[in-house]
Coordinates of C-alpha atoms in Angstrom, one line a residue:
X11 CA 16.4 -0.3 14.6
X12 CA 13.9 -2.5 12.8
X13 CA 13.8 -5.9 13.5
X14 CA 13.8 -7.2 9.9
X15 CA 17.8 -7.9 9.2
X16 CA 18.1 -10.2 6.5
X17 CA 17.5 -9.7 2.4
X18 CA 14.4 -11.8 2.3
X19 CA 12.8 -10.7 5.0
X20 CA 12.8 -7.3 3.6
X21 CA 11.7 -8.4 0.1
X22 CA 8.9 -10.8 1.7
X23 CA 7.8 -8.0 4.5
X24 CA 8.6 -4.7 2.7
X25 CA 11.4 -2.3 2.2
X26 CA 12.5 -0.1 5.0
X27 CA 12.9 3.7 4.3
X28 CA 9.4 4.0 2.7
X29 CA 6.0 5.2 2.9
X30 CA 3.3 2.5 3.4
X31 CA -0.7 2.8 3.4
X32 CA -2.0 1.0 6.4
X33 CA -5.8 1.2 6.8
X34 CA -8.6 3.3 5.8
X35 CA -8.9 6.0 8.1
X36 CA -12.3 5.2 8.3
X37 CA -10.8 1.9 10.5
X38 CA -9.3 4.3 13.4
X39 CA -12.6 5.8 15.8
X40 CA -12.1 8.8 18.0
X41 CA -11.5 7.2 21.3
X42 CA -10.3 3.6 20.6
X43 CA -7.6 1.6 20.3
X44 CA -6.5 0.0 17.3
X45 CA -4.4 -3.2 16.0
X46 CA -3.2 -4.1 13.4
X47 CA 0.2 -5.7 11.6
X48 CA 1.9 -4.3 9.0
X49 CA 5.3 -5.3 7.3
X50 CA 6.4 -7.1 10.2
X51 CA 5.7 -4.8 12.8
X52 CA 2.8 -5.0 15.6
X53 CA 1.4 -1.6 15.8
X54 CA -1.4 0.6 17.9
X55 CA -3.2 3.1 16.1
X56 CA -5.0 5.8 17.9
X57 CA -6.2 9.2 17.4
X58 CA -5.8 12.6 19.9
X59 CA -8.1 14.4 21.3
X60 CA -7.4 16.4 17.8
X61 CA -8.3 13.8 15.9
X62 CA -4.4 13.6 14.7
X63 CA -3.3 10.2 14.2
X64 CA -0.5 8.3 15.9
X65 CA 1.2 5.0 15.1
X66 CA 3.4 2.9 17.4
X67 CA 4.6 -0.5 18.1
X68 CA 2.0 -2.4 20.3
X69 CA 4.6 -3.0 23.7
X70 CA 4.5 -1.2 26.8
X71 CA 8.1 -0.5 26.9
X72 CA 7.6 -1.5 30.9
X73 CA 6.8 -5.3 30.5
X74 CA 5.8 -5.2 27.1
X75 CA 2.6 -5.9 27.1
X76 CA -0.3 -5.0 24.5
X77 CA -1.2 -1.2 25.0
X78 CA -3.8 -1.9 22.5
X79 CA -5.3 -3.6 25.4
X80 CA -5.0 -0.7 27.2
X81 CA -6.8 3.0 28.3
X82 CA -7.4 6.2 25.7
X83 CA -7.2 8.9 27.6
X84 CA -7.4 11.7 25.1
X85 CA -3.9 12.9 24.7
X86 CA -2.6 9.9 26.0
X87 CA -2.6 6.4 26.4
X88 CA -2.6 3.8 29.2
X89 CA -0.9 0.6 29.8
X90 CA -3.6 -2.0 31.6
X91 CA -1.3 -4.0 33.1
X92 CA 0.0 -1.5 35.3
X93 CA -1.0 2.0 34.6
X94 CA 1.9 3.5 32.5
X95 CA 0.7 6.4 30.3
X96 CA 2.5 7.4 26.8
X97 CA 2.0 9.9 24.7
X98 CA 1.8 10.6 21.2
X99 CA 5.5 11.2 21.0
X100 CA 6.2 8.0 22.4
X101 CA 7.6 9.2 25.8
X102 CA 6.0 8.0 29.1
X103 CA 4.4 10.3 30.9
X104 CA 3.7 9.1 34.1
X105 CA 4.3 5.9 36.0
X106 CA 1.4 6.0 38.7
X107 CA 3.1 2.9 40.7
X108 CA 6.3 4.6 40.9
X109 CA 5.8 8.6 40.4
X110 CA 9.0 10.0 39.4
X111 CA 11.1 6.9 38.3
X112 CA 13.9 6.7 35.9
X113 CA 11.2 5.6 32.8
X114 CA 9.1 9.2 33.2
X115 CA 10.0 11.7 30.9
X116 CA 11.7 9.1 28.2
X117 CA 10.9 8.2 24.9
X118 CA 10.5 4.8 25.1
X119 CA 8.0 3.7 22.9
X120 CA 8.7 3.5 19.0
X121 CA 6.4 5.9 17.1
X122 CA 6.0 5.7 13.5
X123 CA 5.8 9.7 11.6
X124 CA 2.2 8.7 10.4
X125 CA 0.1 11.2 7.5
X126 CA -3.4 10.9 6.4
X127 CA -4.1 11.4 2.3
X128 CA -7.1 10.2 0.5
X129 CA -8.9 8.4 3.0
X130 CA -5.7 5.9 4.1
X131 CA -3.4 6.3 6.7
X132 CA 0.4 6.2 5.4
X133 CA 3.2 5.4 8.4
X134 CA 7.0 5.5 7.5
X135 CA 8.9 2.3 8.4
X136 CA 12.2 3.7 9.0
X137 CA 15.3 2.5 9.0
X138 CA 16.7 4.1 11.3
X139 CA 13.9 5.2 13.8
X140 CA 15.7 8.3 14.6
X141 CA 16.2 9.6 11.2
X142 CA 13.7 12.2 9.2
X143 CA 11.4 10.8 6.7
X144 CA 11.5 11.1 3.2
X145 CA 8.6 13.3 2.5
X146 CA 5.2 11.3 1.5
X147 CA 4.8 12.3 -2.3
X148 CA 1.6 10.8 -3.2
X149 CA 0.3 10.0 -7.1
X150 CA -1.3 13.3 -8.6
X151 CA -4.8 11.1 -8.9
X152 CA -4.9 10.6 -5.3
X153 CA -3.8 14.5 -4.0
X154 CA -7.1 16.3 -4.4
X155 CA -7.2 19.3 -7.1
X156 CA -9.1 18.2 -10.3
X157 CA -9.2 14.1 -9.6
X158 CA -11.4 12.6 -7.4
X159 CA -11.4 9.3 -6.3
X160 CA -12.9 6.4 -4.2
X161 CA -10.9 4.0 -1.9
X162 CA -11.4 0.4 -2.3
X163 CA -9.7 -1.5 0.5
X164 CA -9.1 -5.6 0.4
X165 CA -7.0 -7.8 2.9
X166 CA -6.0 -10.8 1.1
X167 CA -4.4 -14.1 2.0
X168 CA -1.1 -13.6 0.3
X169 CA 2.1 -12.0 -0.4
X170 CA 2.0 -8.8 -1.5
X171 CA 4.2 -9.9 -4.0
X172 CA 1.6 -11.2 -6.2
X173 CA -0.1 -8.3 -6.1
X174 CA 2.6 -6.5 -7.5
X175 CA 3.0 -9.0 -10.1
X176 CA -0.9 -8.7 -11.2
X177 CA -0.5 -5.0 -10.9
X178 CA 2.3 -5.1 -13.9
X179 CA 0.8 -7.6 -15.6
X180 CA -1.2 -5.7 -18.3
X181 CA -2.2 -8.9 -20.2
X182 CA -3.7 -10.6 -17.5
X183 CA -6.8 -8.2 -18.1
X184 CA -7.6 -9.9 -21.6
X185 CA -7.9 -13.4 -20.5
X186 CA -9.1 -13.3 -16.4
X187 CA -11.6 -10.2 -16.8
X188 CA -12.3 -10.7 -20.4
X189 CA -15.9 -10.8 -19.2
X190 CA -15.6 -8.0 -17.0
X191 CA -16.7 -4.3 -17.3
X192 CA -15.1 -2.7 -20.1
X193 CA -12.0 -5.3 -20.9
X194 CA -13.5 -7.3 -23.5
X195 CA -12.2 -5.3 -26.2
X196 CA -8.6 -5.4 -28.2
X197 CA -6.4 -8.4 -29.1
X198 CA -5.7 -11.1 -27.0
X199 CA -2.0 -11.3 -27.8
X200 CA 0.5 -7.8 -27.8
X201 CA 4.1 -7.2 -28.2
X202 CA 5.6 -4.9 -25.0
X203 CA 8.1 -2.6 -23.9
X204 CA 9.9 -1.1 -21.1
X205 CA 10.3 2.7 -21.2
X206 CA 11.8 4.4 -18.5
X207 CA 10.8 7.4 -16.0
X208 CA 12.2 9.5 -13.4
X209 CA 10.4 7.6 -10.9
X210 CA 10.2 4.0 -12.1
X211 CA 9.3 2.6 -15.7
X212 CA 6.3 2.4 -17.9
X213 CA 5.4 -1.5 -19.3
X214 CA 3.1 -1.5 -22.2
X215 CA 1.8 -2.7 -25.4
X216 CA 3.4 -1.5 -28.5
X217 CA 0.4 -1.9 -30.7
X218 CA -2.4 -0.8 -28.5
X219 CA -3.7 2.0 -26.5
X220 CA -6.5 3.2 -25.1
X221 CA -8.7 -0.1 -25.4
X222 CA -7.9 -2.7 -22.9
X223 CA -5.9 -2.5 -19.8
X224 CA -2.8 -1.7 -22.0
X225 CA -0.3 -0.5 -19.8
X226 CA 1.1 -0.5 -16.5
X227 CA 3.4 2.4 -14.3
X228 CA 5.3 1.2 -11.5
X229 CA 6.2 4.7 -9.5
X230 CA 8.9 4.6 -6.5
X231 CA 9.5 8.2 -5.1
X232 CA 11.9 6.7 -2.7
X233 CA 9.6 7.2 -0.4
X234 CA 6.1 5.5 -1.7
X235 CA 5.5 2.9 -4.0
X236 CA 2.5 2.1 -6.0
X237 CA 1.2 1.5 -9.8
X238 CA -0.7 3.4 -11.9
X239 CA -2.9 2.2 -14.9
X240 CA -5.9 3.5 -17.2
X241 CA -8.6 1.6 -18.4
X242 CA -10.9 3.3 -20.8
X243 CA -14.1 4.4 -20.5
X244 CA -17.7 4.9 -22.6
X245 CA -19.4 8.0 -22.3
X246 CA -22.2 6.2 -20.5
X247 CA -19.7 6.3 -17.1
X248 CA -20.2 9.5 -17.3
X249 CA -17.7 13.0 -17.8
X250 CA -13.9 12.7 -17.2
X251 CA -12.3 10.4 -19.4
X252 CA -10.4 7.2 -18.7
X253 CA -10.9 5.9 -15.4
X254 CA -7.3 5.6 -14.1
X255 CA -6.5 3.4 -10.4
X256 CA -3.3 3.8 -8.0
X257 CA -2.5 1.1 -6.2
X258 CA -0.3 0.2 -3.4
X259 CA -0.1 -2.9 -1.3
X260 CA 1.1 -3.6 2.3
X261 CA 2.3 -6.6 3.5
X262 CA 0.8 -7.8 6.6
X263 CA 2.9 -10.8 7.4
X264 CA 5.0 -12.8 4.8
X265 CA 1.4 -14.4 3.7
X266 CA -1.1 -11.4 3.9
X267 CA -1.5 -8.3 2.4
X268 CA -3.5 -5.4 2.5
X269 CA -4.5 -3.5 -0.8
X270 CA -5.7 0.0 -1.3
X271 CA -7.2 0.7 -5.2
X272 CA -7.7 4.1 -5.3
X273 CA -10.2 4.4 -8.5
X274 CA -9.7 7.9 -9.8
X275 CA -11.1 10.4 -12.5
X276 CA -10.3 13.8 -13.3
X277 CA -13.4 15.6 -13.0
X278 CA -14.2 19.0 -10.8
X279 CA -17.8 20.6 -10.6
X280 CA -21.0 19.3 -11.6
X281 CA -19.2 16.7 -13.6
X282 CA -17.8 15.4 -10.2
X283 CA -20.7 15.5 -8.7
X284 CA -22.3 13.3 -11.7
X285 CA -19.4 10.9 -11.8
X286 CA -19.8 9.9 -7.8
X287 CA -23.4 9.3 -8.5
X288 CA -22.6 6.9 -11.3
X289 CA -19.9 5.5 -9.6
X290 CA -22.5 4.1 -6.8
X291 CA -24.5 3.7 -8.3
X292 CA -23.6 1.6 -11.0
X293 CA -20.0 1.3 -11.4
X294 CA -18.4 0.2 -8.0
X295 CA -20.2 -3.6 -8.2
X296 CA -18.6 -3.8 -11.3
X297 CA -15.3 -3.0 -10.1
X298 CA -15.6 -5.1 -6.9
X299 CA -16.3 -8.3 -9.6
X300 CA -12.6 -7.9 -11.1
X301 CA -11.4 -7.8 -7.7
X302 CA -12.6 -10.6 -6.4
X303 CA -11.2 -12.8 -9.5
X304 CA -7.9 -11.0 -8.7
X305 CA -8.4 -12.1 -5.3
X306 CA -9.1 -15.5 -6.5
X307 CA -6.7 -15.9 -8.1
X308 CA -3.5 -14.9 -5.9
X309 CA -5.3 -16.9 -2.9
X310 CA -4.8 -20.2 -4.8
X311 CA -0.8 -19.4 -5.9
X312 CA 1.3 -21.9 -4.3
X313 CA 3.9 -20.6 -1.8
X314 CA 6.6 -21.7 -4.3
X315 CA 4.9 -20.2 -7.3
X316 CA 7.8 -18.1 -8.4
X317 CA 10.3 -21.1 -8.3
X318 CA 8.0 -23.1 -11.0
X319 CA 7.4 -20.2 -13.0
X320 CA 8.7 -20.7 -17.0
X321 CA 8.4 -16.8 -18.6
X322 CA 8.3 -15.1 -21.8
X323 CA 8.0 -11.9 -23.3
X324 CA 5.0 -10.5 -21.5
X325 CA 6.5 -11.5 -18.2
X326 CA 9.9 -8.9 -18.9
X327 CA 8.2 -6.3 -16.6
X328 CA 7.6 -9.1 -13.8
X329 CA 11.5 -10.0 -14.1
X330 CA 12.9 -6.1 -14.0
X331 CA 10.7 -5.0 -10.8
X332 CA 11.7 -8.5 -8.9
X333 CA 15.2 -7.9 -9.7
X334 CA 14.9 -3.9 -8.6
X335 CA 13.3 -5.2 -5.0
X336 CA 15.7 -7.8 -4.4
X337 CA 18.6 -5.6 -5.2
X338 CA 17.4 -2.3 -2.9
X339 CA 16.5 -5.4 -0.1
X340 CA 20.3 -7.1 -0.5
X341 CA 21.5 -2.9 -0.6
X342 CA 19.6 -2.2 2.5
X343 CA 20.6 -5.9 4.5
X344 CA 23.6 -4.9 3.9
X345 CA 23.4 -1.4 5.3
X346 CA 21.2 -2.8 8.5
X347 CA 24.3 -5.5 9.2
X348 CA 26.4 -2.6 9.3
X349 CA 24.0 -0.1 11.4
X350 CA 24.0 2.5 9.0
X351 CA 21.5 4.9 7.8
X352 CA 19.7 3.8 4.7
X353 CA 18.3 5.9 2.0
X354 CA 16.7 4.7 -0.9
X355 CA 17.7 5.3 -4.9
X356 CA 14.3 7.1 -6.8
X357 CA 14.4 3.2 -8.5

């Protein structure tokens, strides 16, 4: 059972029950041992002589101590401290100082069901740690076919919550990056709405489209969340339309988070192949520039930012989502104080 019990440790460290990107997969080498944190959990990272991935907590369950620190030995790993090996399963198989003891043959180590997809890794932080994952449904830009796309991957020093709140904050685009790439077009004031979907809702302008940064998706499968916007291109960056991001962020503690911009563009052939140039090539320094004021930007939030805020109209998609997170949090507190199963709503 995960170690995060109360409602606003879930809401500052991440839902349970879902799907969360945790690192390029570039960032885990054949051979070695990898740590890092993630929504409140120590974890080792390792790959098989395969090359499949595996994700488990970082504790020996002998004496606890750091198997990151510790031996690859192909299929399996080794504690340094005193020799246990575990494998990818989590069981432990073999005790060298004590051949045959009660700890051989059990799983003892918790293992997170772990999936690669479009250049990330993506572990499911259960609940229950016995219980089947939700399937990993990722964003059609991200799942190969007609889009391509190119990972950008930032580690920033603050809650993942403000992240979310930039991400669904279409307007923000007018006034920070007005200077930046393609956003200096449309009006600098807009009217919004909320319309619903299966998976989420849609925030966007009522009198603009296909100009700025002019609206936002927030998408939660029940097993992954992330965003989805547009923002529109000239023909000069090349064949496919507008260039469209998903997003998802990962806390790292209650103060970090990691972000994964997946920039996106429906393109197949030759066209694909002229789009990657141009990307580059020309495009991706751009891209890094609105970023980094993002990044700017959330680094310099006070801790207490939310409790000073005074909001108005384009701030109604910034109230819904916090009031969807803190209600599936207070849901699944509840459930965790009670040691039951929990399994999320679509939204």
């Amino acid at each position: 059972m995960t170690k995060l019990q109360t409602e606003d440790q879930l809401l500052r460290l991440g839902l349970r029950d879902r799907w969360y990107p945790l690192c390029p997969s570039r960032q885990v080498r054949p051979g070695e041992l990898t740590r890092i944190e993630r929504a409140g959990e120590e974890l080792l990272l390792w790959r098989d002589s395969s090359g499949v991935v595996h994700v488990q907590e970082d504790r020996c369950p002998h004496r606890s101590a750091r198997l990151s620190l510790g031996v690859h030995m192909g299929d399996r790993i080794a504690c340094n401290y005193h020799g246990v090996q575990l494998d990818g399963d989590g069981v432990v198989a073999s005790v060298p100082g004590s051949p045959g003891c009660a700890l051989e043959g059990r799983k003892a180590l918790r293992t997170f069901p772990a999936q690669e997809h479009a250049g990330a890794i993506f572990a499911w932080f259960g609940a229950d740690e016995s219980a089947e994952p939700t399937p990993l449904q990722v964003p059609e830009p991200i799942a190969g076919g007609e889009w391509d796309d190119f990972l950008c991957y930032v580690e920033w020093d603050a809650s993942y919550l403000l992240s979310v709140d930039n991400l669904m904050d279409p307007m923000h685009g007018a006034f920070l990056h007005r200077n930046s790439h393609t956003m200096f077009s449309g009006k600098r004031e807009a009217a919004f709405q909320i319309r619903d979907t299966d998976t989420g809702f849609v925030f966007e302008k009522t009198d603009q489209r296909g100009v700025n940064f002019d609206w936002s998706e927030w998408v939660d499968t029940g097993g992954l969340q992330s965003v989805t916007l547009d923002i529109p291109y000239p023909d000069t960056a090349g064949p496919g339309g507008p260039f469209t991001i998903v997003a998802c962020v990962t806390a790292i503690n209650e103060h970090q988070h990691a972000g994964f911009f997946w920039r996106c563009r429906k393109v197949s052939g030759w066209q694909r192949d002229s789009w990657r140039f141009l990307y580059k090539n020309r495009i991706e320094a751009r891209h890094w520039q609105v970023l980094e004021q993002d990044r700017v930007m959330a680094e310099a939030m006070p801790d207490d930012a939310w409790s000073g805020e005074n909001l108005y109209q384009h701030d109604i998609a910034l109230v819904r989502l916090r009031r969807m997170l803190r209600a599936e949090a207070k849901r699944q507190a509840a459930a965790l104080a009670e040691r039951k199963p929990v399994r999320a709503a679509a939204r």
